[in-house]
mmCIF file of C-alpha atoms in Angstrom:
data_model
loop_
_atom_site.group_PDB
_atom_site.id
_atom_site.type_symbol
_atom_site.label_atom_id
_atom_site.label_comp_id
_atom_site.label_asym_id
_atom_site.label_seq_id
_atom_site.Cartn_x
_atom_site.Cartn_y
_atom_site.Cartn_z
ATOM 1 C CA MET A 17 -65.923 -72.321 -65.013
ATOM 2 C CA ALA A 18 -64.608 -75.525 -63.428
ATOM 3 C CA LEU A 19 -64.846 -77.287 -66.814
ATOM 4 C CA ALA A 20 -62.916 -74.487 -68.547
ATOM 5 C CA ARG A 21 -60.196 -74.534 -65.884
ATOM 6 C CA SER A 22 -59.812 -78.291 -66.261
ATOM 7 C CA ARG A 23 -59.392 -77.930 -70.054
ATOM 8 C CA ASN A 24 -56.754 -75.209 -69.568
ATOM 9 C CA VAL A 25 -54.791 -77.357 -67.097
ATOM 10 C CA ARG A 26 -54.878 -80.320 -69.518
ATOM 11 C CA TYR A 27 -53.694 -78.088 -72.401
ATOM 12 C CA LEU A 28 -50.795 -76.713 -70.323
ATOM 13 C CA PHE A 29 -49.757 -80.236 -69.298
ATOM 14 C CA GLN A 30 -49.694 -81.453 -72.924
ATOM 15 C CA SER A 31 -47.688 -78.384 -74.022
ATOM 16 C CA LEU A 32 -45.067 -78.924 -71.307
ATOM 17 C CA HIS A 33 -44.877 -82.641 -72.145
ATOM 18 C CA THR A 34 -44.294 -81.903 -75.857
ATOM 19 C CA ARG A 35 -41.536 -79.366 -75.133
ATOM 20 C CA GLU A 36 -39.802 -81.862 -72.869
ATOM 21 C CA ILE A 37 -39.692 -84.467 -75.639
ATOM 22 C CA SER A 38 -38.500 -81.878 -78.189
ATOM 23 C CA SER A 39 -35.666 -80.823 -75.878
ATOM 24 C CA LEU A 40 -34.507 -84.442 -75.587
ATOM 25 C CA PHE A 41 -34.479 -85.266 -79.319
ATOM 26 C CA GLY A 42 -34.307 -81.912 -81.062
ATOM 27 C CA SER A 43 -36.718 -80.503 -83.554
ATOM 28 C CA SER A 44 -38.717 -82.945 -85.628
ATOM 29 C CA ARG A 45 -37.175 -81.371 -88.757
ATOM 30 C CA ASN A 46 -33.947 -83.254 -88.076
ATOM 31 C CA HIS A 47 -35.618 -86.660 -88.238
ATOM 32 C CA TYR A 48 -37.649 -86.678 -91.425
ATOM 33 C CA PHE A 49 -36.658 -88.945 -94.325
ATOM 34 C CA ASN A 50 -34.947 -87.088 -97.146
ATOM 35 C CA PRO A 51 -35.362 -88.976 -100.442
ATOM 36 C CA ASP A 52 -32.219 -87.312 -101.795
ATOM 37 C CA GLU A 53 -30.128 -88.946 -99.095
ATOM 38 C CA LYS A 54 -29.690 -92.409 -100.561
ATOM 39 C CA VAL A 55 -28.338 -94.836 -98.020
ATOM 40 C CA VAL A 56 -26.901 -97.685 -100.074
ATOM 41 C CA GLY A 57 -27.925 -101.154 -99.025
ATOM 42 C CA PHE A 58 -31.137 -100.378 -97.188
ATOM 43 C CA GLN A 59 -33.382 -101.929 -99.816
ATOM 44 C CA ASN A 60 -36.377 -103.925 -98.620
ATOM 45 C CA GLN A 61 -35.812 -102.522 -95.113
ATOM 46 C CA SER A 62 -33.211 -105.189 -94.349
ATOM 47 C CA PHE A 63 -30.051 -104.395 -92.403
ATOM 48 C CA SER A 64 -26.826 -106.378 -92.380
ATOM 49 C CA THR A 65 -24.728 -105.548 -89.345
ATOM 50 C CA GLY A 66 -22.196 -108.338 -89.593
ATOM 51 C CA SER A 67 -20.465 -109.347 -86.377
ATOM 52 C CA SER A 68 -19.506 -105.863 -85.142
ATOM 53 C CA TRP A 69 -22.682 -103.894 -84.546
ATOM 54 C CA LYS A 70 -20.884 -101.561 -82.148
ATOM 55 C CA ASP A 71 -18.396 -100.436 -84.782
ATOM 56 C CA HIS A 72 -20.534 -97.831 -86.544
ATOM 57 C CA GLY A 73 -17.631 -96.620 -88.688
ATOM 58 C CA SER A 74 -17.082 -99.921 -90.477
ATOM 59 C CA LEU A 75 -18.672 -101.006 -93.724
ATOM 60 C CA HIS A 76 -20.149 -104.469 -94.176
ATOM 61 C CA TRP A 77 -20.578 -105.763 -97.722
ATOM 62 C CA VAL A 78 -23.633 -107.695 -98.783
ATOM 63 C CA LYS A 79 -24.913 -108.868 -102.155
ATOM 64 C CA SER A 80 -28.220 -107.387 -103.232
ATOM 65 C CA SER A 81 -30.813 -109.027 -105.456
ATOM 66 C CA ALA A 82 -29.443 -107.118 -108.435
ATOM 67 C CA GLY A 83 -26.109 -108.868 -108.148
ATOM 68 C CA SER A 84 -24.127 -105.791 -107.147
ATOM 69 C CA LEU A 85 -22.106 -105.038 -104.038
ATOM 70 C CA ASN A 86 -23.922 -102.799 -101.594
ATOM 71 C CA SER A 87 -22.421 -101.328 -98.449
ATOM 72 C CA THR A 88 -24.568 -101.255 -95.331
ATOM 73 C CA MET A 89 -23.994 -99.091 -92.305
ATOM 74 C CA ALA A 90 -25.543 -99.695 -88.929
ATOM 75 C CA ALA A 91 -28.291 -97.115 -88.503
ATOM 76 C CA ASP A 92 -28.205 -95.099 -85.289
ATOM 77 C CA HIS A 93 -31.451 -95.884 -83.535
ATOM 78 C CA LEU A 94 -32.718 -93.314 -81.017
ATOM 79 C CA SER A 95 -35.686 -94.914 -79.359
ATOM 80 C CA THR A 96 -38.023 -92.852 -77.252
ATOM 81 C CA PHE A 97 -40.839 -94.267 -75.269
ATOM 82 C CA SER A 98 -43.191 -91.576 -74.029
ATOM 83 C CA ASN A 99 -45.932 -93.299 -72.113
ATOM 84 C CA GLY A 100 -45.186 -96.337 -74.280
ATOM 85 C CA ASN A 101 -46.653 -94.862 -77.461
ATOM 86 C CA ARG A 102 -43.831 -93.203 -79.453
ATOM 87 C CA LEU A 103 -40.763 -94.591 -81.229
ATOM 88 C CA MET A 104 -38.283 -92.435 -83.144
ATOM 89 C CA SER A 105 -35.396 -93.533 -85.396
ATOM 90 C CA THR A 106 -32.841 -91.829 -87.622
ATOM 91 C CA THR A 107 -30.746 -93.173 -90.522
ATOM 92 C CA VAL A 108 -27.158 -92.182 -91.165
ATOM 93 C CA LYS A 109 -26.257 -90.973 -94.632
ATOM 94 C CA ALA A 110 -23.684 -93.246 -96.311
ATOM 95 C CA PRO A 111 -20.288 -91.632 -97.035
ATOM 96 C CA PRO A 112 -19.411 -90.721 -100.651
ATOM 97 C CA GLN A 113 -16.986 -93.670 -100.900
ATOM 98 C CA ALA A 114 -19.718 -96.145 -100.037
ATOM 99 C CA ARG A 115 -22.152 -94.571 -102.501
ATOM 100 C CA GLN A 116 -19.577 -94.831 -105.309
ATOM 101 C CA MET A 117 -18.688 -98.453 -104.531
ATOM 102 C CA GLY A 118 -22.328 -99.428 -104.256
ATOM 103 C CA ALA A 119 -22.605 -99.638 -108.037
ATOM 104 C CA MET A 120 -19.575 -101.924 -108.410
ATOM 105 C CA GLN A 121 -20.491 -105.206 -110.066
ATOM 106 C CA ILE A 122 -19.123 -108.648 -109.204
ATOM 107 C CA SER A 123 -17.759 -110.262 -112.315
ATOM 108 C CA MET A 124 -15.082 -112.832 -113.063
ATOM 109 C CA THR A 125 -13.490 -112.174 -116.428
ATOM 110 C CA SER A 126 -11.231 -115.245 -116.363
ATOM 111 C CA PRO A 127 -10.493 -118.197 -114.044
ATOM 112 C CA GLY A 128 -6.796 -117.346 -114.381
ATOM 113 C CA LEU A 129 -5.611 -120.906 -115.100
ATOM 114 C CA ILE A 130 -5.513 -123.589 -117.772
ATOM 115 C CA TYR A 131 -7.802 -126.404 -116.706
ATOM 116 C CA GLU A 132 -6.244 -129.813 -117.378
ATOM 117 C CA PRO A 133 -3.399 -128.625 -119.650
ATOM 118 C CA TYR A 134 -2.885 -130.759 -122.716
ATOM 119 C CA GLU A 135 -0.119 -133.360 -122.593
ATOM 120 C CA PRO A 136 0.625 -135.764 -125.460
ATOM 121 C CA ARG A 137 -0.267 -139.337 -124.542
ATOM 122 C CA GLN A 138 2.295 -142.051 -125.095
ATOM 123 C CA LYS A 139 1.296 -144.623 -127.660
ATOM 124 C CA VAL A 140 0.375 -148.040 -126.297
ATOM 125 C CA PRO A 141 0.843 -151.229 -128.365
ATOM 126 C CA PHE A 142 -2.347 -152.906 -129.516
ATOM 127 C CA TRP A 143 -1.759 -156.122 -127.584
ATOM 128 C CA ARG A 144 -1.016 -154.275 -124.361
ATOM 129 C CA ARG A 145 -4.031 -151.981 -124.676
ATOM 130 C CA TRP A 146 -6.555 -154.810 -125.100
ATOM 131 C CA PHE A 147 -4.999 -157.775 -123.311
ATOM 132 C CA THR A 148 -3.583 -156.302 -120.080
ATOM 133 C CA ARG A 149 -5.144 -154.570 -117.072
ATOM 134 C CA ASP A 150 -2.867 -151.567 -117.480
ATOM 135 C CA GLY A 151 -3.973 -151.318 -121.092
ATOM 136 C CA TRP A 152 -7.657 -151.442 -120.127
ATOM 137 C CA ARG A 153 -7.076 -148.777 -117.483
ATOM 138 C CA ARG A 154 -5.305 -146.593 -120.025
ATOM 139 C CA THR A 155 -8.127 -147.087 -122.536
ATOM 140 C CA LYS A 156 -10.671 -146.071 -119.908
ATOM 141 C CA GLU A 157 -8.712 -142.881 -119.123
ATOM 142 C CA ASP A 158 -8.420 -142.022 -122.822
ATOM 143 C CA ILE A 159 -12.171 -142.461 -123.284
ATOM 144 C CA LYS A 160 -12.882 -140.135 -120.335
ATOM 145 C CA ILE A 161 -10.590 -137.466 -121.783
ATOM 146 C CA GLU A 162 -12.279 -137.653 -125.177
ATOM 147 C CA MET A 163 -15.754 -137.615 -123.604
ATOM 148 C CA ARG A 164 -14.959 -134.386 -121.738
ATOM 149 C CA THR A 165 -13.832 -132.771 -124.965
ATOM 150 C CA ALA A 166 -16.959 -133.982 -126.792
ATOM 151 C CA TYR A 167 -19.214 -132.642 -124.015
ATOM 152 C CA ALA A 168 -17.556 -129.209 -124.087
ATOM 153 C CA ILE A 169 -17.887 -129.007 -127.882
ATOM 154 C CA ALA A 170 -21.552 -130.034 -127.671
ATOM 155 C CA LYS A 171 -22.135 -127.290 -125.093
ATOM 156 C CA LEU A 172 -20.471 -124.785 -127.404
ATOM 157 C CA ARG A 173 -22.574 -125.796 -130.390
ATOM 158 C CA LYS A 174 -25.745 -124.983 -128.468
ATOM 159 C CA SER A 175 -24.503 -121.381 -128.278
ATOM 160 C CA GLY A 176 -23.894 -121.187 -132.043
ATOM 161 C CA TYR A 177 -20.320 -122.485 -132.241
ATOM 162 C CA SER A 178 -18.979 -123.254 -135.714
ATOM 163 C CA LYS A 179 -15.673 -125.052 -136.084
ATOM 164 C CA LYS A 180 -14.879 -123.380 -139.399
ATOM 165 C CA GLU A 181 -15.631 -119.875 -138.137
ATOM 166 C CA PHE A 182 -13.737 -120.444 -134.913
ATOM 167 C CA TYR A 183 -10.650 -121.654 -136.772
ATOM 168 C CA GLN A 184 -10.734 -118.515 -138.911
ATOM 169 C CA GLU A 185 -11.002 -116.356 -135.792
ATOM 170 C CA ALA A 186 -8.240 -118.337 -134.058
ATOM 171 C CA VAL A 187 -5.838 -117.881 -136.988
ATOM 172 C CA GLN A 188 -6.605 -114.147 -137.003
ATOM 173 C CA LEU A 189 -5.886 -113.959 -133.265
ATOM 174 C CA TYR A 190 -2.714 -115.992 -133.720
ATOM 175 C CA LYS A 191 -1.492 -113.553 -136.353
ATOM 176 C CA GLU A 192 -2.604 -110.439 -134.470
ATOM 177 C CA ILE A 193 -1.036 -111.396 -131.118
ATOM 178 C CA ASN A 194 2.290 -112.363 -132.687
ATOM 179 C CA THR A 195 2.360 -109.073 -134.615
ATOM 180 C CA LEU A 196 1.570 -107.045 -131.485
ATOM 181 C CA MET A 197 4.305 -108.885 -129.626
ATOM 182 C CA ALA A 198 6.834 -108.068 -132.359
ATOM 183 C CA ASN A 199 5.801 -104.393 -132.395
ATOM 184 C CA GLY A 200 5.669 -104.143 -128.591
ATOM 185 C CA ASP A 201 2.092 -102.832 -128.636
ATOM 186 C CA LYS A 202 1.045 -103.670 -125.083
ATOM 187 C CA THR A 203 -2.064 -101.472 -125.109
ATOM 188 C CA THR A 204 -3.788 -103.353 -127.935
ATOM 189 C CA LEU A 205 -2.389 -106.682 -126.761
ATOM 190 C CA ARG A 206 -4.225 -106.339 -123.450
ATOM 191 C CA LYS A 207 -7.603 -106.676 -125.182
ATOM 192 C CA ALA A 208 -6.682 -109.920 -126.953
ATOM 193 C CA VAL A 209 -5.433 -111.902 -123.931
ATOM 194 C CA THR A 210 -6.518 -112.641 -120.370
ATOM 195 C CA GLU A 211 -5.123 -110.725 -117.394
ATOM 196 C CA LYS A 212 -2.682 -113.425 -116.308
ATOM 197 C CA MET A 213 -1.494 -114.002 -119.873
ATOM 198 C CA TYR A 214 -0.998 -110.267 -120.368
ATOM 199 C CA SER A 215 1.317 -110.118 -117.363
ATOM 200 C CA ALA A 216 3.471 -112.913 -118.826
ATOM 201 C CA LEU A 217 3.580 -111.407 -122.333
ATOM 202 C CA LYS A 218 4.383 -107.955 -120.976
ATOM 203 C CA ASN A 219 7.471 -109.344 -119.242
ATOM 204 C CA GLU A 220 8.396 -111.202 -122.425
ATOM 205 C CA ILE A 221 8.200 -107.984 -124.451
ATOM 206 C CA LYS A 222 10.326 -106.182 -121.874
ATOM 207 C CA THR A 223 13.006 -108.873 -122.068
ATOM 208 C CA ARG A 224 12.949 -108.878 -125.867
ATOM 209 C CA GLN A 225 13.267 -105.080 -126.074
ATOM 210 C CA SER A 226 16.296 -105.160 -123.785
ATOM 211 C CA MET A 227 18.018 -107.509 -126.266
ATOM 212 C CA TRP A 228 16.810 -106.264 -129.649
ATOM 213 C CA SER A 229 15.943 -102.827 -130.940
ATOM 214 C CA SER A 230 13.440 -103.986 -133.570
ATOM 215 C CA VAL A 231 11.713 -107.238 -134.536
ATOM 216 C CA TYR A 232 10.195 -108.282 -137.839
ATOM 217 C CA TRP A 233 7.591 -111.056 -137.847
ATOM 218 C CA GLU A 234 5.304 -112.318 -140.584
ATOM 219 C CA LEU A 235 2.870 -115.208 -140.920
ATOM 220 C CA VAL A 236 2.906 -117.055 -144.230
ATOM 221 C CA GLU A 237 -0.743 -117.763 -145.003
ATOM 222 C CA PRO A 238 -2.576 -120.024 -145.149
ATOM 223 C CA VAL A 239 -1.440 -121.941 -142.096
ATOM 224 C CA THR A 240 -0.216 -125.442 -142.788
ATOM 225 C CA LYS A 241 -2.385 -127.160 -140.180
ATOM 226 C CA ILE A 242 -4.752 -126.358 -137.330
ATOM 227 C CA ARG A 243 -6.590 -128.793 -135.092
ATOM 228 C CA THR A 244 -8.326 -128.979 -131.703
ATOM 229 C CA LEU A 245 -6.420 -130.965 -129.099
ATOM 230 C CA ARG A 246 -8.661 -130.480 -126.102
ATOM 231 C CA ALA A 247 -11.824 -128.706 -124.925
ATOM 232 C CA ARG A 248 -12.764 -128.078 -121.322
ATOM 233 C CA LEU A 249 -15.528 -126.359 -119.352
ATOM 234 C CA ILE A 250 -14.832 -124.523 -116.088
ATOM 235 C CA ALA A 251 -17.895 -124.027 -113.881
ATOM 236 C CA ILE A 252 -17.783 -121.261 -111.260
ATOM 237 C CA ASP A 253 -21.198 -121.771 -109.667
ATOM 238 C CA ARG A 254 -22.472 -125.143 -108.493
ATOM 239 C CA ASN A 255 -26.042 -123.865 -108.431
ATOM 240 C CA ASP A 256 -25.955 -122.518 -111.992
ATOM 241 C CA LEU A 257 -24.319 -124.800 -114.558
ATOM 242 C CA ASN A 258 -24.717 -122.158 -117.267
ATOM 243 C CA LYS A 259 -22.050 -119.994 -115.627
ATOM 244 C CA VAL A 260 -19.041 -121.602 -117.258
ATOM 245 C CA PHE A 261 -15.892 -120.688 -119.118
ATOM 246 C CA VAL A 262 -14.809 -122.769 -122.088
ATOM 247 C CA GLN A 263 -11.182 -123.382 -123.043
ATOM 248 C CA LEU A 264 -10.098 -124.778 -126.408
ATOM 249 C CA THR A 265 -6.537 -125.961 -126.936
ATOM 250 C CA LEU A 266 -5.406 -125.614 -130.561
ATOM 251 C CA GLU A 267 -2.324 -126.763 -132.384
ATOM 252 C CA PHE A 268 -0.938 -124.446 -135.068
ATOM 253 C CA LEU A 269 1.517 -125.641 -137.688
ATOM 254 C CA ALA A 270 2.502 -122.572 -139.702
ATOM 255 C CA LYS A 271 5.408 -120.943 -141.529
ATOM 256 C CA HIS A 272 6.931 -117.804 -139.993
ATOM 257 C CA LYS A 273 9.358 -115.137 -141.137
ATOM 258 C CA PHE A 274 11.429 -113.651 -138.351
ATOM 259 C CA GLU A 275 14.294 -111.197 -138.016
ATOM 260 C CA ALA A 276 15.704 -109.168 -135.093
ATOM 261 C CA CYS A 277 18.014 -106.159 -135.289
ATOM 262 C CA ASP A 278 20.080 -104.217 -132.768
ATOM 263 C CA SER A 279 20.112 -100.462 -132.240
ATOM 264 C CA LYS A 280 22.500 -100.015 -135.191
ATOM 265 C CA GLY A 281 20.217 -101.916 -137.571
ATOM 266 C CA ALA A 282 22.426 -104.975 -137.802
ATOM 267 C CA VAL A 283 20.671 -108.353 -137.983
ATOM 268 C CA VAL A 284 21.382 -110.323 -134.825
ATOM 269 C CA ALA A 285 18.821 -113.143 -135.135
ATOM 270 C CA GLY A 286 16.687 -114.732 -137.851
ATOM 271 C CA ASP A 287 16.328 -113.942 -141.522
ATOM 272 C CA LYS A 288 13.120 -112.459 -142.909
ATOM 273 C CA SER A 289 13.780 -113.899 -146.339
ATOM 274 C CA LYS A 290 13.485 -117.466 -145.038
ATOM 275 C CA GLU A 291 10.375 -119.379 -143.991
ATOM 276 C CA VAL A 292 10.519 -121.420 -140.797
ATOM 277 C CA LEU A 293 7.958 -124.095 -139.939
ATOM 278 C CA VAL A 294 6.788 -123.556 -136.341
ATOM 279 C CA ARG A 295 4.492 -125.657 -134.139
ATOM 280 C CA ASP A 296 2.575 -123.800 -131.427
ATOM 281 C CA ILE A 297 -0.051 -124.939 -128.908
ATOM 282 C CA TRP A 298 -2.301 -122.140 -127.721
ATOM 283 C CA VAL A 299 -5.266 -122.179 -125.337
ATOM 284 C CA PHE A 300 -8.198 -119.869 -126.093
ATOM 285 C CA GLU A 301 -10.844 -118.985 -123.550
ATOM 286 C CA LYS A 302 -14.345 -117.531 -123.653
ATOM 287 C CA SER A 303 -17.083 -116.837 -121.113
ATOM 288 C CA MET A 304 -20.454 -118.396 -121.892
ATOM 289 C CA PHE A 305 -22.458 -116.205 -119.527
ATOM 290 C CA HIS A 306 -21.156 -112.677 -120.164
ATOM 291 C CA GLN A 307 -22.859 -110.648 -122.876
ATOM 292 C CA GLY A 308 -20.475 -109.650 -125.637
ATOM 293 C CA ALA A 309 -17.794 -112.155 -124.557
ATOM 294 C CA TYR A 310 -15.164 -113.050 -127.154
ATOM 295 C CA TRP A 311 -12.261 -115.468 -127.523
ATOM 296 C CA ARG A 312 -8.976 -114.522 -125.862
ATOM 297 C CA LEU A 313 -5.607 -116.197 -125.446
ATOM 298 C CA CYS A 314 -5.249 -117.548 -121.904
ATOM 299 C CA GLY A 315 -2.118 -119.675 -122.214
ATOM 300 C CA ARG A 316 0.558 -121.311 -124.307
ATOM 301 C CA ILE A 317 1.838 -124.852 -123.930
ATOM 302 C CA LYS A 318 5.280 -125.973 -125.007
ATOM 303 C CA PRO A 319 4.998 -128.619 -127.752
#
């Protein structure tokens, strides 16, 4: 009898102890892990709290191993020590905004500048170039400029670059962009140029449309001359030299036909029956680390 009473007392004590814990933390159903509740950024059980752990409503952005932005929220930890043998924790479900932004990828589509813009070099007399210190210094600078261009071209060739094919593509882009500019087709133009260049061309189209009602433009093919003036590589990651953009500066010497009319149809500029020889310097850009990257216009330089 004494043994049975002792078992009953122990059972009652454990039951009361369990109810006390349940009243403090709620039912255990509220603390199980739901696989459908995806908390973005909790991969590998690592938490990034930033500098403000107390601010539970703020989002802190970290870069995951997959190269995407993940938002992490500080998990609310409810720790319970019952006789030093139980620890409970809960995770907060990320808000819909954080779950949507978790899939956003980091990518740079263009550096947004022309690296070392081309400038014509003044000719130096033979005697000055080889028999004076200034001439030697100038020769050294010219060699460095040419070496940078040669290195960029060599890098391009490793990726399958062909000068003949690129020139054909460049002439096609030259013709297409000028035609889109004349027609005011900003939607299609956006795909052929970089973001910064698009902003400049859009303003140029707006100014042109305020002056002229219609514009006629035509390229007389084949172009008279095309040549490469400069080639440059722009690295964006010191730890990965393969993440580079390449910029090629080309000179076009071609014949154009141009004519602009007002709202009444009267010719106010140009003459489409005449051919005009025009010299343009355009800078084309391409990413060497994005799949499916293609050449785009990133700038124009005044001759």
